[in-house]
mmCIF file of C-alpha atoms in Angstrom:
data_model
loop_
_atom_site.group_PDB
_atom_site.id
_atom_site.type_symbol
_atom_site.label_atom_id
_atom_site.label_comp_id
_atom_site.label_asym_id
_atom_site.label_seq_id
_atom_site.Cartn_x
_atom_site.Cartn_y
_atom_site.Cartn_z
ATOM 1 C CA UNK U 1 0.000 0.000 0.000
ATOM 2 C CA UNK U 2 0.978 3.646 -0.293
ATOM 3 C CA UNK U 3 1.787 5.691 2.777
ATOM 4 C CA UNK U 4 3.573 8.924 3.603
ATOM 5 C CA UNK U 5 6.616 8.214 5.716
ATOM 6 C CA UNK U 6 10.033 9.458 6.733
ATOM 7 C CA UNK U 7 13.401 7.865 7.365
ATOM 8 C CA UNK U 8 15.027 10.821 9.158
ATOM 9 C CA UNK U 9 13.805 13.559 11.476
ATOM 10 C CA UNK U 10 13.598 17.109 10.216
ATOM 11 C CA UNK U 11 11.383 19.637 8.478
ATOM 12 C CA UNK U 12 8.362 18.946 6.267
ATOM 13 C CA UNK U 13 10.682 18.038 3.387
ATOM 14 C CA UNK U 14 11.483 14.666 5.025
ATOM 15 C CA UNK U 15 7.920 13.444 4.316
ATOM 16 C CA UNK U 16 7.557 11.390 1.133
ATOM 17 C CA UNK U 17 5.523 8.543 -0.348
ATOM 18 C CA UNK U 18 6.631 5.011 0.519
ATOM 19 C CA UNK U 19 5.387 1.524 -0.307
ATOM 20 C CA UNK U 20 4.798 -0.658 2.748
ATOM 21 C CA UNK U 21 2.847 -3.860 3.441
ATOM 22 C CA UNK U 22 -0.787 -3.538 4.440
ATOM 23 C CA UNK U 23 -1.177 -3.979 8.213
ATOM 24 C CA UNK U 24 -2.344 -7.264 9.676
ATOM 25 C CA UNK U 25 -4.937 -6.933 12.453
ATOM 26 C CA UNK U 26 -4.145 -8.011 15.987
ATOM 27 C CA UNK U 27 -6.889 -9.800 17.960
ATOM 28 C CA UNK U 28 -8.678 -6.542 18.989
ATOM 29 C CA UNK U 29 -7.712 -4.560 15.864
ATOM 30 C CA UNK U 30 -9.624 -3.115 12.974
ATOM 31 C CA UNK U 31 -7.856 -2.535 9.678
ATOM 32 C CA UNK U 32 -9.378 0.643 8.303
ATOM 33 C CA UNK U 33 -9.249 1.938 4.730
ATOM 34 C CA UNK U 34 -8.436 5.585 5.410
ATOM 35 C CA UNK U 35 -10.485 8.157 3.498
ATOM 36 C CA UNK U 36 -9.237 11.268 5.316
ATOM 37 C CA UNK U 37 -6.691 12.125 7.989
ATOM 38 C CA UNK U 38 -6.152 15.382 9.871
ATOM 39 C CA UNK U 39 -2.957 17.138 10.911
ATOM 40 C CA UNK U 40 -2.124 17.949 14.531
ATOM 41 C CA UNK U 41 0.824 19.522 16.378
ATOM 42 C CA UNK U 42 1.851 16.043 17.574
ATOM 43 C CA UNK U 43 2.547 15.176 13.925
ATOM 44 C CA UNK U 44 5.070 17.991 13.554
ATOM 45 C CA UNK U 45 6.646 17.261 16.936
ATOM 46 C CA UNK U 46 7.204 13.580 16.138
ATOM 47 C CA UNK U 47 8.389 14.454 12.625
ATOM 48 C CA UNK U 48 11.036 16.860 13.955
ATOM 49 C CA UNK U 49 12.281 14.532 16.702
ATOM 50 C CA UNK U 50 15.080 15.655 18.994
ATOM 51 C CA UNK U 51 17.756 16.097 16.310
ATOM 52 C CA UNK U 52 17.312 17.116 12.666
ATOM 53 C CA UNK U 53 18.854 14.554 10.327
ATOM 54 C CA UNK U 54 18.824 11.744 12.888
ATOM 55 C CA UNK U 55 17.486 8.429 11.628
ATOM 56 C CA UNK U 56 14.059 7.359 12.860
ATOM 57 C CA UNK U 57 13.972 4.300 15.097
ATOM 58 C CA UNK U 58 12.104 1.933 12.750
ATOM 59 C CA UNK U 59 11.840 3.372 9.247
ATOM 60 C CA UNK U 60 9.642 4.368 7.686
ATOM 61 C CA UNK U 61 7.946 6.391 10.412
ATOM 62 C CA UNK U 62 4.298 6.975 9.458
ATOM 63 C CA UNK U 63 2.593 9.914 11.143
ATOM 64 C CA UNK U 64 -1.089 10.783 11.473
ATOM 65 C CA UNK U 65 -3.347 10.165 14.469
ATOM 66 C CA UNK U 66 -6.747 11.407 13.339
ATOM 67 C CA UNK U 67 -8.710 9.507 10.712
ATOM 68 C CA UNK U 68 -12.038 8.553 9.206
ATOM 69 C CA UNK U 69 -12.566 5.555 6.982
ATOM 70 C CA UNK U 70 -14.168 2.157 6.397
ATOM 71 C CA UNK U 71 -13.379 -1.109 8.179
ATOM 72 C CA UNK U 72 -11.652 -3.458 5.731
ATOM 73 C CA UNK U 73 -10.727 -6.327 8.084
ATOM 74 C CA UNK U 74 -11.179 -7.312 11.732
ATOM 75 C CA UNK U 75 -9.142 -9.249 14.289
ATOM 76 C CA UNK U 76 -10.302 -12.519 15.819
ATOM 77 C CA UNK U 77 -11.559 -10.933 19.072
ATOM 78 C CA UNK U 78 -13.272 -7.834 17.672
ATOM 79 C CA UNK U 79 -16.734 -7.433 19.209
ATOM 80 C CA UNK U 80 -18.275 -4.136 18.145
ATOM 81 C CA UNK U 81 -17.478 -3.571 14.468
ATOM 82 C CA UNK U 82 -17.747 -5.417 11.197
ATOM 83 C CA UNK U 83 -16.285 -5.047 7.705
ATOM 84 C CA UNK U 84 -17.920 -2.124 5.934
ATOM 85 C CA UNK U 85 -18.569 -0.027 9.045
ATOM 86 C CA UNK U 86 -17.658 3.648 8.733
ATOM 87 C CA UNK U 87 -15.547 4.730 11.693
ATOM 88 C CA UNK U 88 -13.438 7.540 13.096
ATOM 89 C CA UNK U 89 -10.637 7.544 15.666
ATOM 90 C CA UNK U 90 -7.439 9.205 16.867
ATOM 91 C CA UNK U 91 -5.298 6.096 17.286
ATOM 92 C CA UNK U 92 -2.157 5.309 19.262
ATOM 93 C CA UNK U 93 1.064 7.331 18.919
ATOM 94 C CA UNK U 94 3.131 4.184 19.565
ATOM 95 C CA UNK U 95 1.767 2.551 16.368
ATOM 96 C CA UNK U 96 2.021 3.520 12.677
ATOM 97 C CA UNK U 97 -0.313 6.408 11.905
ATOM 98 C CA UNK U 98 -2.997 7.200 9.383
ATOM 99 C CA UNK U 99 -0.959 8.921 6.660
ATOM 100 C CA UNK U 100 -1.610 5.678 4.814
ATOM 101 C CA UNK U 101 -4.167 3.867 2.693
ATOM 102 C CA UNK U 102 -4.757 1.383 5.539
ATOM 103 C CA UNK U 103 -4.121 1.559 9.272
ATOM 104 C CA UNK U 104 -4.586 -0.908 12.133
ATOM 105 C CA UNK U 105 -6.252 0.409 15.287
ATOM 106 C CA UNK U 106 -7.583 -1.084 18.531
ATOM 107 C CA UNK U 107 -11.381 -1.233 18.297
ATOM 108 C CA UNK U 108 -11.719 0.053 21.864
ATOM 109 C CA UNK U 109 -10.582 3.565 20.853
ATOM 110 C CA UNK U 110 -12.813 3.695 17.758
ATOM 111 C CA UNK U 111 -16.409 4.832 17.224
ATOM 112 C CA UNK U 112 -18.836 4.868 14.324
ATOM 113 C CA UNK U 113 -18.458 7.964 12.160
ATOM 114 C CA UNK U 114 -21.016 10.727 12.785
ATOM 115 C CA UNK U 115 -23.810 10.102 10.267
ATOM 116 C CA UNK U 116 -24.151 13.749 9.291
ATOM 117 C CA UNK U 117 -20.438 14.355 8.665
ATOM 118 C CA UNK U 118 -18.340 13.498 5.629
ATOM 119 C CA UNK U 119 -15.124 11.551 6.112
ATOM 120 C CA UNK U 120 -13.268 14.854 5.709
ATOM 121 C CA UNK U 121 -15.214 16.556 8.489
ATOM 122 C CA UNK U 122 -15.144 13.482 10.730
ATOM 123 C CA UNK U 123 -11.354 13.157 10.458
ATOM 124 C CA UNK U 124 -10.935 16.633 11.969
ATOM 125 C CA UNK U 125 -12.637 15.692 15.228
ATOM 126 C CA UNK U 126 -11.245 12.713 17.225
ATOM 127 C CA UNK U 127 -7.890 13.793 18.683
ATOM 128 C CA UNK U 128 -9.046 17.277 19.620
ATOM 129 C CA UNK U 129 -12.436 16.155 20.957
ATOM 130 C CA UNK U 130 -10.819 13.486 23.127
ATOM 131 C CA UNK U 131 -8.260 15.979 24.404
ATOM 132 C CA UNK U 132 -10.899 18.568 25.259
ATOM 133 C CA UNK U 133 -13.337 16.073 26.813
ATOM 134 C CA UNK U 134 -10.696 14.355 28.930
ATOM 135 C CA UNK U 135 -9.291 17.718 30.067
ATOM 136 C CA UNK U 136 -12.657 19.162 31.043
ATOM 137 C CA UNK U 137 -14.503 16.115 32.341
ATOM 138 C CA UNK U 138 -11.816 13.705 33.545
ATOM 139 C CA UNK U 139 -9.072 16.107 34.646
ATOM 140 C CA UNK U 140 -11.072 19.114 35.860
ATOM 141 C CA UNK U 141 -14.069 17.118 37.050
ATOM 142 C CA UNK U 142 -16.665 19.190 35.195
ATOM 143 C CA UNK U 143 -19.930 17.288 34.797
ATOM 144 C CA UNK U 144 -21.560 17.291 31.344
ATOM 145 C CA UNK U 145 -25.024 18.762 31.820
ATOM 146 C CA UNK U 146 -26.199 19.279 28.214
ATOM 147 C CA UNK U 147 -27.579 22.640 29.312
ATOM 148 C CA UNK U 148 -26.263 26.085 30.141
ATOM 149 C CA UNK U 149 -26.412 27.431 33.679
ATOM 150 C CA UNK U 150 -27.522 30.911 34.707
ATOM 151 C CA UNK U 151 -24.769 30.914 37.336
ATOM 152 C CA UNK U 152 -22.156 29.128 35.257
ATOM 153 C CA UNK U 153 -18.553 28.898 36.278
ATOM 154 C CA UNK U 154 -16.044 30.380 33.857
ATOM 155 C CA UNK U 155 -13.485 28.617 31.670
ATOM 156 C CA UNK U 156 -10.614 30.414 29.951
ATOM 157 C CA UNK U 157 -9.444 28.662 26.774
ATOM 158 C CA UNK U 158 -5.963 29.889 25.882
ATOM 159 C CA UNK U 159 -5.600 29.469 22.117
ATOM 160 C CA UNK U 160 -9.276 29.268 21.245
ATOM 161 C CA UNK U 161 -8.861 29.109 17.469
ATOM 162 C CA UNK U 162 -6.557 26.081 17.422
ATOM 163 C CA UNK U 163 -7.758 22.544 16.895
ATOM 164 C CA UNK U 164 -8.279 21.720 20.571
ATOM 165 C CA UNK U 165 -9.565 25.190 21.414
ATOM 166 C CA UNK U 166 -12.125 25.057 18.613
ATOM 167 C CA UNK U 167 -13.871 21.981 19.996
ATOM 168 C CA UNK U 168 -13.202 22.783 23.675
ATOM 169 C CA UNK U 169 -15.143 26.061 23.422
ATOM 170 C CA UNK U 170 -18.148 24.107 22.175
ATOM 171 C CA UNK U 171 -17.971 21.202 24.635
ATOM 172 C CA UNK U 172 -17.481 23.575 27.561
ATOM 173 C CA UNK U 173 -20.382 25.831 26.660
ATOM 174 C CA UNK U 174 -22.892 23.517 24.972
ATOM 175 C CA UNK U 175 -22.301 20.308 26.929
ATOM 176 C CA UNK U 176 -20.833 21.369 30.284
ATOM 177 C CA UNK U 177 -22.808 24.588 30.757
ATOM 178 C CA UNK U 178 -19.753 26.781 31.363
ATOM 179 C CA UNK U 179 -19.284 30.427 30.534
ATOM 180 C CA UNK U 180 -16.358 30.501 28.089
ATOM 181 C CA UNK U 181 -13.737 33.166 27.531
ATOM 182 C CA UNK U 182 -11.348 32.346 24.690
ATOM 183 C CA UNK U 183 -8.090 33.985 23.665
ATOM 184 C CA UNK U 184 -7.220 34.981 20.092
ATOM 185 C CA UNK U 185 -5.072 37.720 18.573
ATOM 186 C CA UNK U 186 -6.198 38.214 14.964
ATOM 187 C CA UNK U 187 -9.554 39.408 13.585
ATOM 188 C CA UNK U 188 -10.192 36.088 11.836
ATOM 189 C CA UNK U 189 -9.427 34.032 14.941
ATOM 190 C CA UNK U 190 -11.530 36.299 17.156
ATOM 191 C CA UNK U 191 -14.454 35.846 14.746
ATOM 192 C CA UNK U 192 -13.902 32.066 14.671
ATOM 193 C CA UNK U 193 -14.025 31.780 18.473
ATOM 194 C CA UNK U 194 -17.194 33.877 18.601
ATOM 195 C CA UNK U 195 -18.807 31.720 15.897
ATOM 196 C CA UNK U 196 -18.117 28.600 17.955
ATOM 197 C CA UNK U 197 -19.876 30.070 20.987
ATOM 198 C CA UNK U 198 -17.276 31.874 23.099
ATOM 199 C CA UNK U 199 -19.017 34.353 25.394
ATOM 200 C CA UNK U 200 -16.027 36.686 25.139
ATOM 201 C CA UNK U 201 -12.648 36.782 23.395
ATOM 202 C CA UNK U 202 -9.517 38.446 24.781
ATOM 203 C CA UNK U 203 -6.011 38.835 23.317
ATOM 204 C CA UNK U 204 -3.337 36.433 24.581
ATOM 205 C CA UNK U 205 -0.588 38.814 23.391
ATOM 206 C CA UNK U 206 -1.699 41.317 26.059
ATOM 207 C CA UNK U 207 -1.983 41.012 29.858
ATOM 208 C CA UNK U 208 -4.828 38.620 30.628
ATOM 209 C CA UNK U 209 -5.722 39.880 34.113
ATOM 210 C CA UNK U 210 -6.035 43.478 32.938
ATOM 211 C CA UNK U 211 -8.364 42.497 30.095
ATOM 212 C CA UNK U 212 -10.525 40.446 32.433
ATOM 213 C CA UNK U 213 -10.771 43.306 34.922
ATOM 214 C CA UNK U 214 -11.841 45.632 32.112
ATOM 215 C CA UNK U 215 -14.679 43.211 31.468
ATOM 216 C CA UNK U 216 -15.673 43.149 35.119
ATOM 217 C CA UNK U 217 -14.248 39.680 35.790
ATOM 218 C CA UNK U 218 -12.172 39.053 38.914
ATOM 219 C CA UNK U 219 -10.812 35.812 37.441
ATOM 220 C CA UNK U 220 -11.801 32.421 36.092
ATOM 221 C CA UNK U 221 -12.552 29.047 37.652
ATOM 222 C CA UNK U 222 -10.861 26.870 35.023
ATOM 223 C CA UNK U 223 -8.128 27.328 32.429
ATOM 224 C CA UNK U 224 -7.470 25.054 29.463
ATOM 225 C CA UNK U 225 -3.958 26.017 28.397
ATOM 226 C CA UNK U 226 -3.088 24.862 24.883
ATOM 227 C CA UNK U 227 0.368 26.483 24.665
ATOM 228 C CA UNK U 228 3.786 25.909 26.249
ATOM 229 C CA UNK U 229 3.265 26.643 29.980
ATOM 230 C CA UNK U 230 6.766 28.058 30.501
ATOM 231 C CA UNK U 231 5.666 30.911 28.211
ATOM 232 C CA UNK U 232 2.470 31.959 29.960
ATOM 233 C CA UNK U 233 1.924 30.194 33.292
ATOM 234 C CA UNK U 234 2.580 33.287 35.479
ATOM 235 C CA UNK U 235 -0.181 35.147 33.617
ATOM 236 C CA UNK U 236 -2.498 32.147 33.779
ATOM 237 C CA UNK U 237 -2.031 31.650 37.529
ATOM 238 C CA UNK U 238 -2.705 35.347 38.090
ATOM 239 C CA UNK U 239 -6.285 34.965 36.789
ATOM 240 C CA UNK U 240 -7.231 31.662 38.480
ATOM 241 C CA UNK U 241 -9.708 32.051 41.330
ATOM 242 C CA UNK U 242 -9.210 30.248 44.657
ATOM 243 C CA UNK U 243 -9.812 26.490 44.332
ATOM 244 C CA UNK U 244 -9.497 26.824 40.524
ATOM 245 C CA UNK U 245 -7.972 24.323 38.118
ATOM 246 C CA UNK U 246 -5.463 24.723 35.277
ATOM 247 C CA UNK U 247 -5.113 21.903 32.739
ATOM 248 C CA UNK U 248 -2.300 22.002 30.189
ATOM 249 C CA UNK U 249 -2.015 19.952 27.027
ATOM 250 C CA UNK U 250 1.661 20.725 26.267
ATOM 251 C CA UNK U 251 4.496 19.167 28.269
ATOM 252 C CA UNK U 252 6.573 21.808 30.091
ATOM 253 C CA UNK U 253 10.042 22.340 28.618
ATOM 254 C CA UNK U 254 11.396 23.860 31.826
ATOM 255 C CA UNK U 255 10.652 24.399 35.519
ATOM 256 C CA UNK U 256 7.315 25.919 36.568
ATOM 257 C CA UNK U 257 6.683 28.157 39.595
ATOM 258 C CA UNK U 258 3.430 26.892 41.135
ATOM 259 C CA UNK U 259 3.618 29.059 44.239
ATOM 260 C CA UNK U 260 0.653 31.283 43.280
ATOM 261 C CA UNK U 261 -1.488 28.181 42.730
ATOM 262 C CA UNK U 262 -0.516 26.818 46.149
ATOM 263 C CA UNK U 263 -1.741 29.981 47.852
ATOM 264 C CA UNK U 264 -5.064 29.692 46.024
ATOM 265 C CA UNK U 265 -5.487 26.024 46.977
ATOM 266 C CA UNK U 266 -5.642 25.452 43.253
ATOM 267 C CA UNK U 267 -5.076 22.424 41.081
ATOM 268 C CA UNK U 268 -2.932 21.757 38.024
ATOM 269 C CA UNK U 269 -3.071 18.757 35.714
ATOM 270 C CA UNK U 270 -1.897 17.719 32.289
ATOM 271 C CA UNK U 271 -3.897 16.058 29.554
ATOM 272 C CA UNK U 272 -2.211 13.625 27.159
ATOM 273 C CA UNK U 273 -4.742 12.005 24.886
ATOM 274 C CA UNK U 274 -2.521 9.022 24.079
ATOM 275 C CA UNK U 275 -2.153 7.950 27.738
ATOM 276 C CA UNK U 276 -5.069 5.472 27.676
ATOM 277 C CA UNK U 277 -3.956 3.495 24.593
ATOM 278 C CA UNK U 278 -0.265 3.723 25.546
ATOM 279 C CA UNK U 279 -0.771 2.212 28.998
ATOM 280 C CA UNK U 280 -3.892 0.161 28.362
ATOM 281 C CA UNK U 281 -5.665 2.370 30.921
ATOM 282 C CA UNK U 282 -9.360 1.754 30.196
ATOM 283 C CA UNK U 283 -8.966 2.530 26.475
ATOM 284 C CA UNK U 284 -12.643 1.744 25.848
ATOM 285 C CA UNK U 285 -13.492 5.067 27.533
ATOM 286 C CA UNK U 286 -12.145 6.798 24.438
ATOM 287 C CA UNK U 287 -14.435 4.830 22.172
ATOM 288 C CA UNK U 288 -17.345 5.827 24.415
ATOM 289 C CA UNK U 289 -16.364 9.514 24.333
ATOM 290 C CA UNK U 290 -16.122 9.467 20.539
ATOM 291 C CA UNK U 291 -19.551 7.824 20.329
ATOM 292 C CA UNK U 292 -20.986 10.571 22.569
ATOM 293 C CA UNK U 293 -19.306 13.269 20.487
ATOM 294 C CA UNK U 294 -20.677 11.700 17.290
ATOM 295 C CA UNK U 295 -24.197 11.930 18.711
ATOM 296 C CA UNK U 296 -23.668 15.577 19.672
ATOM 297 C CA UNK U 297 -22.411 16.360 16.163
ATOM 298 C CA UNK U 298 -25.373 14.586 14.577
ATOM 299 C CA UNK U 299 -27.756 16.554 16.826
ATOM 300 C CA UNK U 300 -26.131 19.831 15.786
ATOM 301 C CA UNK U 301 -25.023 20.583 19.361
ATOM 302 C CA UNK U 302 -21.395 20.596 18.199
ATOM 303 C CA UNK U 303 -20.084 22.004 14.923
ATOM 304 C CA UNK U 304 -17.289 20.621 12.744
ATOM 305 C CA UNK U 305 -13.886 22.311 12.896
ATOM 306 C CA UNK U 306 -12.390 21.551 9.461
ATOM 307 C CA UNK U 307 -11.282 24.766 7.753
ATOM 308 C CA UNK U 308 -8.851 23.538 5.089
ATOM 309 C CA UNK U 309 -8.647 20.412 2.917
ATOM 310 C CA UNK U 310 -5.695 19.250 0.821
ATOM 311 C CA UNK U 311 -4.889 16.112 -1.158
ATOM 312 C CA UNK U 312 -2.440 14.007 0.788
ATOM 313 C CA UNK U 313 0.369 14.646 -1.662
ATOM 314 C CA UNK U 314 0.390 18.206 -0.233
ATOM 315 C CA UNK U 315 1.292 16.967 3.235
ATOM 316 C CA UNK U 316 4.424 19.130 3.339
ATOM 317 C CA UNK U 317 2.333 22.251 2.723
ATOM 318 C CA UNK U 318 -0.113 21.139 5.431
ATOM 319 C CA UNK U 319 2.741 20.820 7.929
ATOM 320 C CA UNK U 320 4.106 24.227 6.999
ATOM 321 C CA UNK U 321 0.663 25.737 7.546
ATOM 322 C CA UNK U 322 0.390 24.076 10.950
ATOM 323 C CA UNK U 323 3.819 25.324 12.006
ATOM 324 C CA UNK U 324 3.210 28.856 10.724
ATOM 325 C CA UNK U 325 0.969 29.706 13.665
ATOM 326 C CA UNK U 326 -1.575 31.082 11.180
ATOM 327 C CA UNK U 327 -3.886 28.099 10.864
ATOM 328 C CA UNK U 328 -7.437 28.172 12.203
ATOM 329 C CA UNK U 329 -9.344 25.032 13.200
ATOM 330 C CA UNK U 330 -8.208 21.830 11.521
ATOM 331 C CA UNK U 331 -6.532 20.952 8.214
ATOM 332 C CA UNK U 332 -7.544 17.628 6.657
ATOM 333 C CA UNK U 333 -5.747 15.507 4.057
ATOM 334 C CA UNK U 334 -7.799 13.424 1.631
ATOM 335 C CA UNK U 335 -6.189 10.021 1.182
ATOM 336 C CA UNK U 336 -6.538 9.114 -2.498
ATOM 337 C CA UNK U 337 -5.714 5.524 -3.574
#
């Protein structure tokens, strides 16, 4: 089969077409014919590696952990899917990804594709929806209510126009009943956050606390931080109310001063979407979350986040767009046989 792989770490130019064997399913695996796959920051991070020019561990390295497609084969112990089912999933970073015609994936982290979404739109959802849901519900302990509250607590989404921010705004407001303040710095990203339901949008290039005070807010109860915490944590901790919670989705690249959070009796956690499949930690919960999200999409409670579509032979351009810091929502690659 055809796939897009790399033999060395580096910039987008290391990505190229390769011919590899079709995957064989393990006992709990589905082999899925990929119709569309989305790009995510994890793709660029794994592609770059620690050292440019260094050989990958087991070439070719195949990226891509967001996909929608059709089940082509099933393992001997598969219980919930059959050949021909249309599915979507994020996958497992420790296994070959979905920049390929076929990919093998554990059925427990898969769900049926939302009926009302195309493969292109469905592929944009899984990784970011799982990240947002796990951060809000599992890490921060916010209960999905499927209704808004007159006295809602407030969530600050730092980086509201990114992939995770785009779906987190919606889940927080439409499913968890929170009041949502997003951050964005360009007219088009401000408009995007507002379209997705943010109650207010402030500029993350300016002091956060000052902007909140100007709005009459003394702080926020929750923060979903989608950027490197060593860059903005002092500002974030300044706006967290007593007993508040900060959840980050980027691993710190240096020491963090948590003193202000200690004085507020606050909480900090980190969300890593791949933790469940990596450690076999109740992976079926991810399949259940994706099934719930599919229902919410089909009901129109949540909106799709795909903003750009490219054929998969333009993968290098897609990575450059992602790394430019100018992308909005999600970019999807159509996998053409």
